[in-house]
Amino acid sequence: MTLLKRLAEQDRPILPFTLDGQPASGLLGDTLLTAVLTQAEHLRGSDFSAQPRAGFCLMGACQDCWVKLGDGRRVRACATLLEAGLVIEREPGRRP
Amino acid sequence: MSTVIVGAGPAGIRAAQTLLHYGIEPLLLDEGLRGGGQIYRRQPANFKRSAKDVYGFEAGKATAVHQAMDALAEQIDYRPQTLVWNAEPGQLDTLCDGHVQRIGYQRLIVATGATDRILPVPGWTLPGVFSLGGAQIALKFQGCAIGQRVVFAGSGPLLYLIAYQYAKAGAKVVAVLDSAPFSAQVRAAPALLRQPATLAKGLYYRSWLSARGIPVHSGAQVEAIHGQQRVDGLSFNNGQLLDCDAVGFGHALRSETQLADLLGCQFSWSALNRSWLPQRDELGRSSVDGVYMAGDGAGIMGADAAQLAGELAALALLSDSGVAIDPARPKQLLEQLANIQRFRHGLENAFPFPTQWAADTADATLICRCEEVSAGDIRQVVAEGHWEINRVKAHCRVGMGRCQGRLCGAAACELVAHSSGRRIDEIGRLRAQAPIKPLPFGIEVDS
């Protein structure tokens, strides 16, 4: 299942990427948040209960859309544009 | 040493244009991918929708702001994707693409904008719940709806605008739940007539939704958003259930004031905004020499006012720098601002803050989504005798997480005031800390 629904601008070049080790694809101009949430339901687990989170504000304020990239960087998914071949890992969060 | 503007929204862009007109080339720092700010958030360059498709009635204004930004980018030092994470007198610490740089300034215009004001309800951290502004960005910036069946809840003019934009773009809008009673909007009508075009747009959105059979509930109280791994429903007004897979919600906007705080600006209580705001004179001068405020970051007035305030702040800066400015211009701008200010008071009456929220919120409701602090946790700290918001933060970590209270701060203050029996302006002001947003490890420091 997916969270976001594309309504417009669907005729764009396809960009392959890797999500949690699995092949996935998004479109040129997608943020990481859009690319992930048009094929999955969450972005990260919360730090204190591992409950699923999928961002909230989309403007860099809530800090609830951080994902890890293949090179070890952690980025806000709402403010980072997808690039071909990007490796995205969703962190599971921590249980109490 | 130079003149720096932080924020490339309507206020920052107009300020930069004004300075450039008088021969001063400012350095323009903005966290966004492309300038324009949030309400005129610009889609990626390879998207093809027209401005009319994306911004509706505001297409002309949005296009003008974007064109101004494009012209500026050719003429001044404009740095997108640059976070200002710390500020001290005379210098800013920035982060861009993993590199930290310290930038000196002689004069500074702070135009940091606003985010949604959130009053949490049970289930608000579930995937599929987004702020109203976030829901709008998904559509404007990415061409996406936040779900297949969307409920919009909360209050403020943005509520109807976004519901309209979603329905018009082909999304299924299940219902609009406005916490404000309709009678409030009727009472506010005389003040709202100060801006008849804006009032007409608001009424148009509402009647457009009704004409298409989209239920609009006034005086609606959201009880809970339901779901385990994601949203699967919402209940309101004593158990009325809506089938939905996404919720956009928010109660108007709150100013981003962290930089002003770190700069040492004095704050004062704004009853209209129900928050502490950096003090500014009518032209935008803060309490700190050489630091100016413009736009929603110093009080919510909207994009039109932000442009006027951006120009005023730039004129004040120029005047203070000994540059001769058009002496008639500030008066014109102030008159236009005063008109918007009267409209703004009308809006506050039309969409009154739901003061009963704190009393109605159950102990189990999560308030701070970063540190997972509940309403009950906050009340427990108050029961132990603490009522100053920074003390409460120290005891239960509300507002201490990654977002620094941007999302929970307003709600936490409401709870502390209510449960300690104090007025909302008596419990202190949540202080900002550097870095104002998280910094990655392994950053490189440029000289």
Coordinates of C-alpha atoms in Angstrom, one line a residue:
Chain A
M1 CA 0.0 0.0 0.0
T2 CA 1.0 3.6 -0.5
L3 CA 0.4 6.7 1.5
L4 CA 0.5 9.5 -1.1
K5 CA -1.5 9.5 -4.3
R6 CA -0.1 11.1 -7.5
L7 CA -2.7 13.4 -9.0
A8 CA -0.6 15.3 -11.6
E9 CA 2.9 15.5 -13.3
Q10 CA 3.1 11.7 -13.9
D11 CA 4.8 12.0 -17.2
R12 CA 8.4 12.4 -15.9
P13 CA 11.6 10.4 -16.3
I14 CA 11.7 7.3 -14.0
L15 CA 14.5 7.2 -11.5
P16 CA 15.5 3.8 -10.0
F17 CA 16.6 3.7 -6.4
T18 CA 16.9 1.2 -3.6
L19 CA 14.6 1.2 -0.6
D20 CA 15.7 -1.0 2.3
G21 CA 17.6 -3.2 -0.1
Q22 CA 14.8 -3.7 -2.6
P23 CA 14.6 -2.1 -6.0
A24 CA 12.2 0.8 -6.3
S25 CA 11.5 3.7 -8.6
G26 CA 10.4 7.3 -8.4
L27 CA 10.1 10.2 -10.8
L28 CA 12.5 13.1 -11.6
G29 CA 11.5 16.0 -9.3
D30 CA 10.3 13.7 -6.5
T31 CA 11.5 14.4 -3.0
L32 CA 12.7 11.3 -1.2
L33 CA 9.5 11.6 0.9
T34 CA 7.3 11.4 -2.3
A35 CA 9.3 8.6 -3.8
V36 CA 9.1 6.5 -0.7
L37 CA 5.5 7.2 0.3
T38 CA 4.1 6.6 -3.2
Q39 CA 5.2 2.9 -2.7
A40 CA 5.3 2.5 1.1
E41 CA 3.5 3.7 4.2
H42 CA 6.2 5.1 6.5
L43 CA 9.6 6.7 6.5
R44 CA 11.0 5.9 10.0
G45 CA 10.3 4.5 13.4
S46 CA 10.0 6.9 16.3
D47 CA 12.9 7.2 18.7
F48 CA 11.0 6.1 21.8
S49 CA 8.4 3.5 20.7
A50 CA 9.4 2.5 17.1
Q51 CA 5.9 3.6 16.0
P52 CA 5.8 4.3 12.3
R53 CA 6.2 7.9 11.2
A54 CA 5.8 9.3 7.7
G55 CA 6.7 13.0 8.1
F56 CA 4.2 15.7 9.0
C57 CA 5.0 19.2 7.9
L58 CA 6.8 18.8 4.5
M59 CA 8.7 22.0 5.2
G60 CA 11.7 21.0 7.2
A61 CA 10.2 21.9 10.6
C62 CA 9.0 18.7 12.3
Q63 CA 12.2 16.6 11.8
D64 CA 10.0 13.4 11.5
C65 CA 11.1 12.4 8.0
W66 CA 14.8 11.7 8.4
V67 CA 16.1 8.7 6.4
K68 CA 19.6 7.2 6.0
L69 CA 21.4 7.1 2.7
G70 CA 23.8 4.5 1.5
D71 CA 26.8 6.7 2.1
G72 CA 25.8 7.1 5.8
R73 CA 24.3 10.5 5.5
R74 CA 21.0 11.2 7.2
V75 CA 18.7 13.6 5.4
R76 CA 15.3 15.1 5.7
A77 CA 13.2 13.2 3.1
C78 CA 10.9 16.2 2.5
A79 CA 13.8 18.5 1.5
T80 CA 16.0 16.2 -0.5
L81 CA 15.4 15.4 -4.2
L82 CA 15.6 11.9 -5.5
E83 CA 18.6 11.0 -7.7
A84 CA 19.0 7.8 -9.8
G85 CA 20.7 5.0 -7.9
L86 CA 20.2 6.5 -4.5
V87 CA 20.2 4.0 -1.6
I88 CA 17.6 4.8 1.0
E89 CA 17.3 3.0 4.3
R90 CA 14.5 3.5 6.7
E91 CA 15.5 3.3 10.3
P92 CA 13.3 1.2 12.6
G93 CA 13.5 3.5 15.6
R94 CA 13.8 2.2 19.2
R95 CA 11.5 0.3 21.5
P96 CA 11.3 1.2 25.2
Chain B
M1 CA 30.8 42.5 6.2
S2 CA 27.6 42.9 4.4
T3 CA 23.8 43.1 4.5
V4 CA 22.2 39.7 4.9
I5 CA 18.6 38.5 4.5
V6 CA 17.5 35.2 6.0
G7 CA 14.5 33.7 4.2
A8 CA 13.5 33.9 0.5
G9 CA 9.8 34.0 0.9
P10 CA 7.6 37.0 0.0
A11 CA 9.1 39.2 2.7
G12 CA 12.8 38.3 2.0
I13 CA 12.4 38.6 -1.8
R14 CA 10.7 42.0 -1.6
A15 CA 13.4 43.2 0.9
A16 CA 16.1 42.0 -1.4
Q17 CA 14.5 43.8 -4.4
T18 CA 14.2 47.0 -2.4
L19 CA 17.9 47.0 -1.3
L20 CA 19.0 46.2 -4.8
H21 CA 17.0 49.1 -6.2
Y22 CA 19.0 51.4 -3.9
G23 CA 22.3 49.8 -4.9
I24 CA 22.9 47.5 -2.0
E25 CA 23.5 43.8 -3.0
P26 CA 22.3 41.7 -0.1
L27 CA 23.3 38.1 0.6
L28 CA 20.1 36.1 0.5
L29 CA 20.1 32.8 2.5
D30 CA 17.3 30.4 2.2
E31 CA 16.7 26.8 3.4
G32 CA 14.4 26.0 0.5
L33 CA 15.3 24.2 -2.7
R34 CA 13.9 27.1 -4.7
G35 CA 13.0 30.6 -3.5
G36 CA 9.4 31.6 -3.1
G37 CA 8.7 30.5 0.5
Q38 CA 5.9 28.2 1.5
I39 CA 2.6 29.7 0.4
Y40 CA 4.1 30.3 -3.0
R41 CA 6.1 27.1 -2.9
R42 CA 7.5 26.5 -6.3
Q43 CA 7.3 23.2 -8.1
P44 CA 10.5 21.5 -9.4
A45 CA 11.7 23.0 -12.7
N46 CA 10.7 19.9 -14.8
F47 CA 7.0 20.1 -13.7
K48 CA 4.6 21.4 -16.4
R49 CA 1.5 22.6 -14.5
S50 CA 0.6 26.3 -15.1
A51 CA 0.7 28.8 -12.3
K52 CA -3.1 28.9 -12.6
D53 CA -3.2 25.1 -12.0
V54 CA -1.0 25.3 -8.9
Y55 CA -2.0 28.6 -7.3
G56 CA -5.5 29.3 -8.5
F57 CA -6.5 32.9 -7.7
E58 CA -3.0 33.6 -6.4
A59 CA -1.3 32.6 -9.7
G60 CA -0.5 36.2 -10.6
K61 CA 1.0 37.0 -7.2
A62 CA 3.0 33.7 -7.1
T63 CA 4.4 34.3 -10.6
A64 CA 5.4 37.8 -9.7
V65 CA 7.3 36.5 -6.6
H66 CA 9.0 33.8 -8.6
Q67 CA 10.0 36.2 -11.4
A68 CA 11.4 38.6 -8.8
M69 CA 13.4 35.7 -7.3
D70 CA 14.7 34.6 -10.7
A71 CA 15.8 38.2 -11.5
L72 CA 17.5 38.5 -8.0
A73 CA 19.3 35.2 -8.4
E74 CA 21.2 36.7 -11.4
Q75 CA 22.2 39.8 -9.6
I76 CA 22.9 39.0 -6.0
D77 CA 24.6 36.3 -3.9
Y78 CA 21.6 33.9 -3.4
R79 CA 22.2 30.7 -1.5
P80 CA 19.4 28.2 -1.5
Q81 CA 19.4 25.0 0.6
T82 CA 21.4 27.0 3.2
L83 CA 20.3 26.6 6.8
V84 CA 21.1 29.3 9.3
W85 CA 21.5 27.3 12.5
N86 CA 23.0 29.7 14.9
A87 CA 23.2 33.5 15.2
E88 CA 25.2 35.9 17.3
P89 CA 25.7 39.6 17.2
G90 CA 27.4 40.3 13.8
Q91 CA 27.6 36.7 12.6
L92 CA 25.6 33.7 11.4
D93 CA 26.5 30.1 11.3
T94 CA 25.2 28.3 8.1
L95 CA 25.1 24.8 6.8
C96 CA 25.0 24.0 3.1
D97 CA 25.6 20.6 1.6
G98 CA 27.5 19.3 4.6
H99 CA 29.7 22.4 4.9
V100 CA 29.5 24.8 7.8
Q101 CA 30.4 28.4 7.2
R102 CA 30.4 31.5 9.4
I103 CA 29.1 34.6 7.8
G104 CA 29.5 38.1 9.2
Y105 CA 26.9 40.8 8.7
Q106 CA 26.5 44.5 9.5
R107 CA 22.8 44.6 8.9
L108 CA 20.4 41.7 8.9
I109 CA 16.8 41.2 7.8
V110 CA 15.1 38.2 9.5
A111 CA 12.3 36.8 7.3
T112 CA 11.9 33.3 8.6
G113 CA 8.2 32.7 8.0
A114 CA 5.8 30.4 9.8
T115 CA 4.7 26.9 10.2
D116 CA 1.3 25.4 11.1
R117 CA 0.1 25.7 14.7
I118 CA -0.8 22.3 16.0
L119 CA -3.2 21.3 18.7
P120 CA -2.7 17.5 19.0
V121 CA -5.5 15.0 19.0
P122 CA -5.1 11.2 19.7
G123 CA -3.6 9.5 16.6
W124 CA -2.0 12.6 15.1
T125 CA 1.4 10.9 14.8
L126 CA 0.0 8.2 12.5
P127 CA 1.3 7.9 8.9
G128 CA -1.3 9.7 6.8
V129 CA -1.7 12.7 9.1
F130 CA 0.0 15.8 7.8
S131 CA -0.2 19.5 8.8
L132 CA -2.5 21.6 6.6
G133 CA 0.6 23.4 5.2
G134 CA 2.2 20.0 4.5
A135 CA -0.9 18.7 2.7
Q136 CA -0.7 21.8 0.5
I137 CA 3.0 21.4 -0.2
A138 CA 2.4 17.8 -1.3
L139 CA 0.0 19.0 -3.9
K140 CA 1.7 22.3 -5.0
F141 CA 5.3 21.1 -4.9
Q142 CA 4.9 17.4 -5.8
G143 CA 1.5 16.9 -7.5
C144 CA 0.4 14.5 -4.8
A145 CA -2.6 14.1 -2.5
I146 CA -1.8 13.0 1.1
G147 CA -4.2 10.0 0.6
Q148 CA -7.1 8.6 -1.3
R149 CA -9.8 9.8 1.0
V150 CA -8.8 13.0 2.9
V151 CA -10.4 14.8 5.8
F152 CA -9.3 18.4 6.5
A153 CA -9.7 19.5 10.1
G154 CA -8.7 22.4 12.4
S155 CA -9.4 26.0 11.6
G156 CA -8.3 29.1 9.8
P157 CA -8.6 30.3 6.2
L158 CA -6.1 27.8 5.0
L159 CA -8.5 25.0 5.9
Y160 CA -11.0 25.9 3.2
L161 CA -8.4 26.9 0.6
I162 CA -6.6 23.5 0.8
A163 CA -9.9 21.5 0.7
Y164 CA -10.8 23.5 -2.4
Q165 CA -7.4 23.0 -4.0
Y166 CA -7.5 19.2 -3.3
A167 CA -11.0 18.7 -4.6
K168 CA -10.2 20.8 -7.7
A169 CA -7.1 18.7 -8.4
G170 CA -9.2 15.6 -8.4
A171 CA -8.6 14.3 -4.8
K172 CA -11.5 12.8 -2.8
V173 CA -12.2 15.2 0.1
V174 CA -14.3 13.3 2.6
A175 CA -15.2 16.3 4.8
V176 CA -14.0 19.7 6.2
L177 CA -14.1 20.0 10.0
D178 CA -13.8 23.5 11.2
S179 CA -13.5 23.9 15.0
A180 CA -14.8 27.5 14.8
P181 CA -18.6 28.0 15.1
F182 CA -20.3 29.5 12.1
S183 CA -21.7 32.3 14.2
A184 CA -18.1 33.5 14.8
Q185 CA -17.6 33.9 11.1
V186 CA -20.8 35.8 10.7
R187 CA -19.8 38.1 13.6
A188 CA -16.4 38.7 12.0
A189 CA -17.9 39.8 8.7
P190 CA -17.6 43.6 9.2
A191 CA -13.9 43.4 9.8
L192 CA -13.4 40.9 7.0
L193 CA -15.0 43.4 4.6
R194 CA -11.8 45.4 4.9
Q195 CA -10.4 43.0 2.3
P196 CA -13.5 42.3 0.2
A197 CA -11.6 40.3 -2.4
T198 CA -10.0 38.1 0.2
L199 CA -13.3 37.6 2.0
A200 CA -15.0 36.8 -1.3
K201 CA -12.4 34.1 -2.1
G202 CA -13.0 32.5 1.3
L203 CA -16.7 32.5 0.8
Y204 CA -16.2 31.1 -2.7
Y205 CA -14.1 28.2 -1.5
R206 CA -16.7 27.3 1.1
S207 CA -19.7 27.5 -1.3
W208 CA -17.7 25.6 -4.0
L209 CA -17.2 22.7 -1.6
S210 CA -20.8 22.7 -0.5
A211 CA -22.0 22.8 -4.1
R212 CA -20.0 19.7 -4.8
G213 CA -21.5 17.8 -1.9
I214 CA -18.4 18.0 0.3
P215 CA -19.7 18.2 3.9
V216 CA -18.4 21.3 5.8
H217 CA -19.0 21.0 9.6
S218 CA -18.6 24.2 11.7
G219 CA -18.0 23.9 15.4
A220 CA -16.6 20.4 14.8
Q221 CA -14.4 18.9 17.5
V222 CA -12.1 16.1 16.4
E223 CA -12.0 13.3 19.0
A224 CA -9.4 10.9 17.6
I225 CA -7.7 9.8 14.4
H226 CA -7.9 6.0 14.2
G227 CA -5.5 3.4 12.8
Q228 CA -2.6 1.1 13.8
Q229 CA 0.1 1.5 11.2
R230 CA -1.7 4.3 9.3
V231 CA -4.9 6.3 9.3
D232 CA -8.1 4.4 8.8
G233 CA -10.7 6.8 10.2
L234 CA -11.5 9.8 12.2
S235 CA -14.2 10.5 14.9
F236 CA -15.6 13.8 15.9
N237 CA -18.6 15.4 17.7
N238 CA -19.5 12.5 20.1
G239 CA -18.5 9.6 18.0
Q240 CA -19.4 10.5 14.4
L241 CA -17.1 8.4 12.4
L242 CA -15.5 9.3 9.0
D243 CA -13.9 6.7 6.7
C244 CA -10.6 8.2 5.6
D245 CA -7.0 7.3 5.0
A246 CA -5.5 10.7 5.4
V247 CA -6.0 13.8 7.6
G248 CA -4.6 17.3 7.0
F249 CA -4.9 19.4 10.2
G250 CA -3.8 22.6 11.9
H251 CA -5.1 25.7 13.7
A252 CA -3.7 28.7 11.8
L253 CA 0.0 29.5 11.8
R254 CA 2.8 30.3 14.3
S255 CA 5.9 32.4 13.7
E256 CA 9.4 30.9 13.4
T257 CA 11.2 33.0 16.0
Q258 CA 14.3 31.0 16.9
L259 CA 16.8 33.2 15.1
A260 CA 15.4 36.4 16.6
D261 CA 15.8 34.7 20.0
L262 CA 19.4 33.7 19.4
L263 CA 20.1 37.3 18.1
G264 CA 19.0 38.6 21.5
C265 CA 15.9 40.4 20.3
Q266 CA 13.4 41.4 23.0
F267 CA 10.1 39.6 22.8
S268 CA 6.7 40.7 23.9
W269 CA 3.3 39.0 24.2
S270 CA 1.0 39.2 21.2
A271 CA -2.6 38.5 22.3
L272 CA -3.6 38.5 18.6
N273 CA -1.1 35.7 17.8
R274 CA -1.4 34.1 21.2
S275 CA 2.4 33.9 21.3
W276 CA 5.6 35.7 22.2
L277 CA 7.0 37.6 19.2
P278 CA 10.1 39.6 18.6
Q279 CA 9.5 43.3 19.2
R280 CA 9.7 45.6 16.2
D281 CA 8.8 49.2 15.5
E282 CA 6.4 49.9 12.8
L283 CA 9.1 49.8 10.1
G284 CA 10.5 46.5 11.3
R285 CA 13.4 47.5 13.5
S286 CA 14.0 44.9 16.3
S287 CA 15.4 45.8 19.7
V288 CA 18.9 44.9 18.4
D289 CA 20.7 47.5 16.4
G290 CA 21.1 46.5 12.7
V291 CA 18.6 43.6 13.0
Y292 CA 15.2 44.0 11.2
M293 CA 12.1 41.7 11.1
A294 CA 9.8 41.2 8.2
G295 CA 6.9 38.8 7.4
D296 CA 5.2 36.0 9.2
G297 CA 8.3 35.3 11.3
A298 CA 7.4 38.3 13.5
G299 CA 3.6 37.8 13.6
I300 CA 1.1 36.2 11.3
M301 CA -0.2 38.6 8.6
G302 CA 0.0 36.6 5.4
A303 CA 1.9 36.9 2.2
D304 CA 0.6 40.3 1.0
A305 CA 1.6 41.9 4.3
A306 CA 4.9 40.0 4.2
Q307 CA 5.8 41.8 1.0
L308 CA 4.9 45.2 2.4
A309 CA 6.8 44.5 5.6
G310 CA 9.8 43.3 3.6
E311 CA 10.0 46.5 1.7
L312 CA 9.5 48.6 4.9
A313 CA 12.3 46.7 6.7
A314 CA 14.6 47.3 3.7
L315 CA 13.7 51.0 3.6
A316 CA 14.4 51.3 7.4
L317 CA 17.7 49.5 6.9
L318 CA 18.6 51.9 4.1
S319 CA 17.5 54.9 6.0
D320 CA 19.6 53.8 9.0
S321 CA 22.6 53.3 6.7
G322 CA 22.3 56.9 5.6
V323 CA 20.8 56.2 2.2
A324 CA 18.2 58.7 1.0
I325 CA 14.9 56.9 0.4
D326 CA 11.6 58.0 -1.2
P327 CA 10.1 59.7 1.8
A328 CA 6.5 59.1 0.8
R329 CA 6.9 55.3 0.4
P330 CA 6.9 54.2 4.1
K331 CA 3.6 56.0 4.7
Q332 CA 1.9 54.3 1.7
L333 CA 3.1 50.9 2.9
L334 CA 2.0 51.5 6.5
E335 CA -1.5 52.4 5.3
Q336 CA -1.8 49.2 3.3
L337 CA -0.4 47.2 6.3
A338 CA -2.9 48.8 8.6
N339 CA -5.8 47.7 6.4
I340 CA -4.5 44.1 6.4
Q341 CA -4.0 44.3 10.1
R342 CA -7.7 45.1 10.6
F343 CA -8.6 42.2 8.4
R344 CA -6.3 40.0 10.4
H345 CA -8.2 40.9 13.6
G346 CA -11.4 39.9 11.7
L347 CA -9.8 36.5 10.8
E348 CA -9.0 35.9 14.4
N349 CA -12.6 36.5 15.3
A350 CA -13.8 34.3 12.5
F351 CA -11.5 31.4 13.4
P352 CA -11.1 31.9 17.2
F353 CA -8.5 29.9 19.0
P354 CA -10.2 26.9 20.6
T355 CA -9.4 27.9 24.2
Q356 CA -11.2 24.7 25.5
W357 CA -8.6 22.5 23.8
A358 CA -6.4 22.1 26.9
A359 CA -9.3 21.2 29.2
D360 CA -10.7 18.7 26.7
T361 CA -7.4 16.9 25.9
A362 CA -7.1 13.5 27.6
D363 CA -4.0 12.5 29.5
A364 CA -3.0 9.8 27.0
T365 CA -2.8 12.3 24.1
L366 CA 0.7 12.5 22.8
I367 CA 1.8 16.2 22.7
C368 CA 5.5 16.1 21.8
R369 CA 6.0 13.7 18.8
C370 CA 9.8 13.9 19.0
E371 CA 10.2 12.8 22.7
E372 CA 6.8 11.2 23.0
V373 CA 5.6 13.2 25.9
S374 CA 1.9 13.0 26.7
A375 CA -0.6 15.5 28.1
G376 CA -0.6 13.5 31.3
D377 CA 3.2 13.7 31.6
I378 CA 3.0 17.5 31.3
R379 CA 0.2 17.7 33.9
Q380 CA 2.2 15.5 36.2
V381 CA 5.1 18.0 36.1
V382 CA 2.7 20.9 36.8
A383 CA 1.2 18.9 39.7
E384 CA 4.7 18.7 41.1
G385 CA 4.7 22.5 41.3
H386 CA 6.3 23.6 38.1
W387 CA 4.6 26.1 35.8
E388 CA 7.4 28.0 33.9
I389 CA 7.5 26.4 30.5
N390 CA 11.3 26.0 30.3
R391 CA 11.3 24.3 33.8
V392 CA 8.5 22.0 32.6
K393 CA 10.6 21.2 29.5
A394 CA 13.6 20.4 31.7
H395 CA 11.5 18.0 33.8
C396 CA 9.6 16.1 31.1
R397 CA 11.4 16.9 27.9
V398 CA 8.4 18.4 26.1
G399 CA 9.9 20.7 23.4
M400 CA 13.4 19.3 23.9
G401 CA 13.4 17.0 20.9
R402 CA 14.5 17.4 17.3
C403 CA 11.9 19.9 16.3
Q404 CA 12.6 22.2 19.4
G405 CA 9.0 22.6 20.2
R406 CA 8.0 23.9 16.7
L407 CA 5.1 21.4 16.7
C408 CA 4.4 20.9 20.4
G409 CA 5.3 24.2 21.9
A410 CA 2.0 26.0 21.5
A411 CA 0.0 23.0 22.8
A412 CA 2.4 22.5 25.8
C413 CA 2.0 26.1 26.8
E414 CA -1.8 25.8 26.7
L415 CA -1.7 22.7 28.9
V416 CA 0.7 24.2 31.4
A417 CA -1.3 27.4 31.7
H418 CA -4.6 25.5 32.0
S419 CA -3.4 23.0 34.6
S420 CA -1.5 25.5 36.7
G421 CA -4.4 28.0 36.6
R422 CA -2.3 30.7 35.0
R423 CA -2.9 32.9 32.0
I424 CA -1.2 31.8 28.8
D425 CA 1.1 34.8 29.0
E426 CA 2.2 34.1 32.5
I427 CA 4.1 30.9 32.1
G428 CA 7.1 32.2 30.2
R429 CA 8.5 31.7 26.7
L430 CA 10.0 28.6 25.3
R431 CA 13.6 29.6 24.6
A432 CA 15.4 28.7 21.4
Q433 CA 18.8 26.8 21.4
A434 CA 21.5 26.5 18.8
P435 CA 21.5 24.6 16.5
I436 CA 18.0 25.5 15.7
K437 CA 17.6 22.4 13.5
P438 CA 19.6 19.2 13.8
L439 CA 23.1 19.2 12.3
P440 CA 24.6 16.0 10.8
F441 CA 27.8 14.5 12.2
G442 CA 30.9 14.8 10.0
I443 CA 30.3 18.3 8.8
E444 CA 33.1 20.1 7.2
V445 CA 34.1 23.6 8.4
D446 CA 35.0 26.2 5.8
S447 CA 36.9 29.3 6.7

